């Protein structure tokens, strides 16, 4: 068990993929800029990195557990996760100390010949790594041939843009492309009315040990209140649904200016969260979509209430016994 050196750099644990390293690098730079403390990246190999199986078959927290083990063992001082990879149940002794400003959480289409989704012909082959996206593509009724794919961003892009391309298009998180500087390949950023994102997509979770008050304080300088609130609402909905990986669940919260507070101070208004949520059957034949609004302070309650409404309208019948697996069992795939 190694300890942090008093004057040494802070040790940031990260997966070794191009996207994970980029995400962690951005956080390291921001932390150094805010606090003056140097940061070194420590690569941690996870079970998800070693497997070639489809993401939804790998199990819960497959990209997370090795990083958390390293944190508990004090081999690293903090870790950066794609927030949507985290199970909703928080382990004892660990703390999400910061949610930095969130990237655009929408999904993106990368297609041959710069085509948009509407320009894809019936039977066009589309690859993606998430059941949520597969279900919503089926729900569009476009007769697309949709298949699950794995691999890092460059591997996926090669399936549609490379010399040996075998797909007409892929759908992946816009945030991942933004973080590695590849937005140039996006042929369409998908409207959430067509493709509702995964809960917490585009957000990062910066995690440390509860018993490390120095790190809690340092990382707190990176926290972005609006990003934390939207993620809190989305993940509260997910946790209340207790949805497993066999049931596609989507959620998207945005912060907007509400009514004046009545304080008499010009420009003093209440910020509100507008949360949309959906449960979709894997074949796209059934879905339930609802929305709810409330204040930032009530983010978690908004998510719980929306989930309750979804369940009241029959979401359980879509989730099914395999989809309703208990709290903390969610795994919707890596941001890649």
Coordinates of C-alpha atoms in Angstrom, one line a residue:
X1 CA 0.0 0.0 0.0
X2 CA 1.6 3.3 -1.1
X3 CA 1.0 6.7 0.3
X4 CA 0.9 10.1 -1.4
X5 CA 4.2 11.9 -1.0
X6 CA 3.7 15.3 0.8
X7 CA 5.3 17.3 -2.0
X8 CA 4.8 14.8 -4.8
X9 CA 2.3 15.0 -7.6
X10 CA -1.3 13.9 -7.1
X11 CA -1.9 10.5 -8.7
X12 CA -4.9 10.3 -11.0
X13 CA -6.0 6.8 -12.0
X14 CA -7.4 6.4 -15.5
X15 CA -8.1 3.7 -18.1
X16 CA -5.6 3.6 -20.9
X17 CA -7.9 4.2 -23.8
X18 CA -7.4 7.3 -26.0
X19 CA -10.7 8.8 -24.7
X20 CA -10.0 8.0 -21.0
X21 CA -6.6 9.5 -21.2
X22 CA -8.0 12.6 -22.9
X23 CA -10.7 13.0 -20.2
X24 CA -8.2 12.5 -17.4
X25 CA -5.8 14.8 -19.0
X26 CA -8.4 17.6 -19.2
X27 CA -9.2 17.1 -15.5
X28 CA -5.5 17.0 -14.5
X29 CA -4.9 20.3 -16.4
X30 CA -7.9 21.9 -14.8
X31 CA -6.9 20.8 -11.3
X32 CA -3.4 22.1 -11.7
X33 CA -4.7 25.4 -13.1
X34 CA -7.1 25.8 -10.1
X35 CA -4.8 24.6 -7.3
X36 CA -1.2 24.8 -8.6
X37 CA -0.8 21.1 -7.7
X38 CA 1.0 18.9 -10.3
X39 CA -0.9 15.7 -11.4
X40 CA 0.5 12.5 -12.9
X41 CA -1.7 9.9 -14.7
X42 CA -1.6 6.3 -13.5
X43 CA -2.9 3.8 -16.0
X44 CA -5.2 1.1 -14.6
X45 CA -6.4 -1.8 -16.8
X46 CA -10.0 -2.8 -16.2
X47 CA -11.9 -5.9 -17.0
X48 CA -13.8 -4.1 -19.7
X49 CA -10.5 -3.2 -21.4
X50 CA -9.5 -6.9 -21.5
X51 CA -12.8 -8.2 -22.9
X52 CA -14.2 -8.2 -26.5
X53 CA -17.7 -9.1 -25.4
X54 CA -20.6 -6.7 -26.0
X55 CA -20.7 -4.1 -23.3
X56 CA -24.2 -5.0 -22.1
X57 CA -23.1 -8.6 -21.4
X58 CA -20.0 -7.7 -19.4
X59 CA -21.7 -6.9 -16.1
X60 CA -22.0 -3.9 -13.8
X61 CA -19.2 -1.4 -13.4
X62 CA -16.9 -3.3 -15.7
X63 CA -14.9 -0.1 -16.5
X64 CA -15.0 1.1 -12.9
X65 CA -14.1 -1.6 -10.3
X66 CA -10.3 -1.7 -11.0
X67 CA -10.0 2.0 -10.6
X68 CA -12.0 1.9 -7.4
X69 CA -9.9 -1.0 -6.1
X70 CA -6.8 1.2 -6.7
X71 CA -8.3 4.1 -4.9
X72 CA -9.1 1.9 -1.8
X73 CA -5.6 0.5 -1.9
X74 CA -4.2 4.0 -1.9
X75 CA -2.3 3.3 -5.1
X76 CA -3.9 6.4 -6.6
X77 CA -5.4 9.6 -5.0
X78 CA -8.4 10.1 -7.3
X79 CA -10.0 8.7 -10.4
X80 CA -11.9 10.0 -13.4
X81 CA -14.9 8.0 -14.7
X82 CA -17.3 8.5 -17.5
X83 CA -20.3 9.1 -15.2
X84 CA -22.6 6.9 -17.1
X85 CA -20.4 3.9 -16.5
X86 CA -20.9 4.1 -12.7
X87 CA -23.4 1.8 -10.9
X88 CA -26.0 3.9 -9.1
X89 CA -25.1 2.4 -5.7
X90 CA -22.2 4.3 -4.2
X91 CA -19.6 2.2 -2.4
X92 CA -18.7 3.0 1.2
X93 CA -15.6 5.0 1.7
X94 CA -15.6 6.7 -1.7
X95 CA -17.0 10.1 -2.8
X96 CA -17.8 11.9 -6.0
X97 CA -16.0 15.1 -5.2
X98 CA -16.5 16.8 -8.5
X99 CA -18.7 16.8 -11.6
X100 CA -16.9 19.1 -14.1
X101 CA -18.8 21.1 -16.7
X102 CA -20.6 18.5 -18.8
X103 CA -20.0 18.1 -22.5
X104 CA -23.0 18.0 -24.9
X105 CA -24.7 14.8 -23.9
X106 CA -26.4 14.1 -27.2
X107 CA -25.6 11.2 -29.5
X108 CA -23.9 11.7 -32.9
X109 CA -24.2 10.0 -36.2
X110 CA -21.1 9.3 -38.3
X111 CA -22.2 8.1 -41.8
X112 CA -20.7 7.5 -45.2
X113 CA -21.0 10.3 -47.8
X114 CA -22.0 12.8 -45.1
X115 CA -25.5 11.4 -44.8
X116 CA -27.9 12.4 -42.1
X117 CA -30.1 9.9 -40.3
X118 CA -33.1 10.7 -42.6
X119 CA -30.9 10.1 -45.6
X120 CA -30.0 6.5 -44.7
X121 CA -31.8 4.1 -47.0
X122 CA -33.9 1.2 -45.7
X123 CA -31.6 -1.7 -44.9
X124 CA -28.7 0.5 -44.2
X125 CA -26.2 -1.0 -41.7
X126 CA -25.8 1.0 -38.5
X127 CA -23.6 0.0 -35.6
X128 CA -23.6 1.2 -32.0
X129 CA -22.5 0.0 -28.6
X130 CA -25.7 0.6 -26.6
X131 CA -29.0 -1.2 -26.3
X132 CA -30.6 2.2 -25.6
X133 CA -29.5 3.4 -29.1
X134 CA -30.4 0.2 -30.8
X135 CA -33.9 0.3 -29.3
X136 CA -34.5 3.9 -30.3
X137 CA -33.2 3.3 -33.9
X138 CA -35.7 0.4 -34.2
X139 CA -38.4 2.7 -32.8
X140 CA -37.9 5.1 -35.7
X141 CA -39.4 2.6 -38.1
X142 CA -36.8 3.2 -40.7
X143 CA -36.0 -0.5 -41.4
X144 CA -32.4 0.0 -40.6
X145 CA -30.1 -3.0 -40.0
X146 CA -28.8 -2.3 -36.5
X147 CA -26.1 -4.3 -34.8
X148 CA -24.0 -4.0 -31.6
X149 CA -20.3 -3.0 -32.0
X150 CA -17.4 -2.8 -29.5
X151 CA -14.1 -1.0 -29.5
X152 CA -12.5 2.4 -28.9
X153 CA -13.5 5.4 -30.9
X154 CA -10.9 4.9 -33.6
X155 CA -11.9 1.3 -34.0
X156 CA -15.6 2.2 -34.4
X157 CA -14.8 5.0 -36.9
X158 CA -12.9 2.6 -39.0
X159 CA -16.0 0.5 -39.4
X160 CA -17.6 3.3 -41.4
X161 CA -14.8 5.6 -42.6
X162 CA -11.8 3.2 -43.0
X163 CA -10.6 1.4 -46.1
X164 CA -12.2 -1.8 -44.8
X165 CA -15.4 -0.1 -43.7
X166 CA -18.3 -2.6 -43.4
X167 CA -21.1 -0.3 -42.0
X168 CA -23.0 2.6 -43.5
X169 CA -23.1 4.5 -40.2
X170 CA -22.4 4.4 -36.5
X171 CA -24.0 6.2 -33.6
X172 CA -21.9 7.1 -30.5
X173 CA -21.7 9.8 -27.9
X174 CA -20.9 13.2 -29.2
X175 CA -19.0 14.0 -26.0
X176 CA -16.3 11.3 -26.7
X177 CA -15.6 12.7 -30.1
X178 CA -15.4 16.2 -28.7
X179 CA -12.9 15.2 -26.1
X180 CA -10.5 13.7 -28.6
X181 CA -11.0 16.4 -31.1
X182 CA -12.9 14.4 -33.8
X183 CA -16.1 16.4 -34.1
X184 CA -15.2 16.8 -37.8
X185 CA -16.5 13.3 -38.5
X186 CA -20.0 14.0 -37.2
X187 CA -22.6 14.1 -40.0
X188 CA -25.5 14.8 -37.6
X189 CA -25.9 15.5 -33.9
X190 CA -29.1 13.7 -33.1
X191 CA -32.1 15.6 -31.7
X192 CA -33.1 14.2 -28.3
X193 CA -36.6 13.9 -29.6
X194 CA -35.2 11.1 -31.9
X195 CA -32.5 9.7 -29.7
X196 CA -32.7 10.4 -26.0
X197 CA -29.2 10.1 -24.3
X198 CA -28.2 7.8 -21.6
X199 CA -28.4 9.0 -18.0
X200 CA -25.2 11.1 -17.2
X201 CA -23.9 10.8 -20.8
X202 CA -21.3 13.5 -21.4
X203 CA -20.5 14.0 -17.7
X204 CA -17.4 13.0 -15.8
X205 CA -17.3 11.8 -12.2
X206 CA -14.1 12.7 -10.3
X207 CA -13.8 10.3 -7.3
X208 CA -11.6 10.1 -4.2
X209 CA -11.7 8.6 -0.8
X210 CA -13.9 10.0 1.9
X211 CA -11.0 9.9 4.4
X212 CA -8.8 12.2 2.2
X213 CA -10.1 15.7 3.1
X214 CA -7.3 17.3 1.2
X215 CA -8.4 15.7 -2.1
X216 CA -12.1 16.4 -1.3
X217 CA -11.3 20.1 -1.0
X218 CA -9.0 20.3 -4.0
X219 CA -11.3 18.4 -6.3
X220 CA -14.2 20.5 -5.1
X221 CA -12.8 23.4 -7.0
X222 CA -13.7 21.6 -10.3
X223 CA -17.4 21.0 -9.4
X224 CA -20.0 22.5 -11.6
X225 CA -23.4 22.9 -9.9
X226 CA -25.6 22.7 -12.9
X227 CA -23.9 19.7 -14.4
X228 CA -24.1 17.9 -11.0
X229 CA -27.8 18.7 -10.7
X230 CA -28.7 17.4 -14.2
X231 CA -26.7 14.2 -13.6
X232 CA -28.3 13.8 -10.1
X233 CA -31.8 14.0 -11.6
X234 CA -31.1 11.5 -14.4
X235 CA -29.4 9.0 -12.2
X236 CA -32.1 9.3 -9.5
X237 CA -34.6 8.3 -12.2
X238 CA -32.4 5.4 -13.2
X239 CA -31.9 4.1 -9.7
X240 CA -35.6 4.3 -8.9
X241 CA -36.4 2.3 -12.0
X242 CA -33.8 -0.2 -10.8
X243 CA -33.2 -0.9 -14.5
X244 CA -30.8 -3.6 -15.5
X245 CA -28.7 -3.6 -18.7
X246 CA -31.3 -5.7 -20.6
X247 CA -33.8 -2.7 -20.6
X248 CA -32.9 0.4 -22.5
X249 CA -33.5 3.5 -20.3
X250 CA -32.8 7.1 -21.4
X251 CA -32.8 10.4 -19.6
X252 CA -31.9 14.0 -20.4
X253 CA -32.0 16.9 -18.0
X254 CA -31.3 20.6 -18.9
X255 CA -31.1 23.6 -16.7
X256 CA -33.1 26.7 -17.7
X257 CA -33.9 30.0 -16.1
X258 CA -37.3 30.0 -14.4
X259 CA -39.4 32.7 -12.7
X260 CA -38.0 35.6 -10.8
X261 CA -37.4 34.8 -7.1
X262 CA -39.2 37.9 -5.8
X263 CA -36.1 39.0 -3.9
X264 CA -36.2 42.3 -5.6
X265 CA -32.7 41.8 -7.0
X266 CA -32.6 42.4 -10.8
X267 CA -31.8 39.2 -12.7
X268 CA -32.3 37.0 -9.6
X269 CA -34.3 34.0 -10.9
X270 CA -34.8 30.4 -9.9
X271 CA -33.0 27.9 -12.0
X272 CA -35.1 25.0 -13.0
X273 CA -34.4 21.5 -14.3
X274 CA -36.4 20.0 -17.2
X275 CA -36.0 16.3 -17.2
X276 CA -37.1 13.9 -19.9
X277 CA -37.1 10.1 -19.4
X278 CA -38.0 7.1 -21.4
X279 CA -38.1 3.3 -21.1
X280 CA -37.9 1.5 -24.5
X281 CA -38.3 -2.2 -25.4
X282 CA -35.2 -3.6 -27.1
X283 CA -37.0 -4.0 -30.4
X284 CA -38.4 -0.5 -30.3
X285 CA -42.0 -1.6 -30.4
X286 CA -43.0 -0.1 -27.1
X287 CA -41.9 2.9 -25.2
X288 CA -43.0 5.2 -22.4
X289 CA -41.8 8.8 -22.4
X290 CA -42.5 11.5 -19.8
X291 CA -41.0 14.8 -18.6
X292 CA -41.0 16.7 -15.3
X293 CA -39.6 20.1 -14.1
X294 CA -38.4 21.4 -10.7
X295 CA -35.7 23.4 -9.0
X296 CA -32.0 22.5 -8.9
X297 CA -32.3 21.8 -5.2
X298 CA -34.9 19.1 -5.9
X299 CA -32.9 17.4 -8.6
X300 CA -33.0 13.9 -7.0
X301 CA -36.7 14.2 -6.1
X302 CA -37.5 15.1 -9.7
X303 CA -35.8 12.0 -11.0
X304 CA -37.4 9.8 -8.4
X305 CA -40.9 11.2 -9.2
X306 CA -40.5 10.8 -12.9
X307 CA -39.4 7.2 -12.5
X308 CA -42.5 6.6 -10.3
X309 CA -44.7 8.0 -13.0
X310 CA -43.0 5.8 -15.6
X311 CA -43.6 2.7 -13.5
X312 CA -47.2 3.8 -12.9
X313 CA -47.7 3.8 -16.7
X314 CA -46.4 0.3 -17.1
X315 CA -42.6 0.7 -17.4
X316 CA -42.3 -2.5 -15.4
X317 CA -43.9 -4.5 -18.2
X318 CA -41.1 -3.2 -20.5
X319 CA -38.3 -3.7 -18.0
X320 CA -39.5 -7.2 -17.3
X321 CA -37.9 -9.5 -14.6
X322 CA -34.5 -9.4 -16.3
X323 CA -34.5 -5.7 -16.6
X324 CA -35.6 -5.0 -13.0
X325 CA -32.5 -6.2 -11.2
X326 CA -32.2 -4.0 -8.2
X327 CA -30.5 -0.8 -7.3
X328 CA -26.9 -0.3 -8.4
X329 CA -27.1 -2.8 -11.2
X330 CA -27.0 -0.4 -14.1
X331 CA -24.5 -0.7 -16.9
X332 CA -25.1 1.2 -20.1
X333 CA -21.7 1.0 -21.7
X334 CA -18.6 3.2 -21.9
X335 CA -18.8 6.6 -23.4
X336 CA -16.7 5.2 -26.2

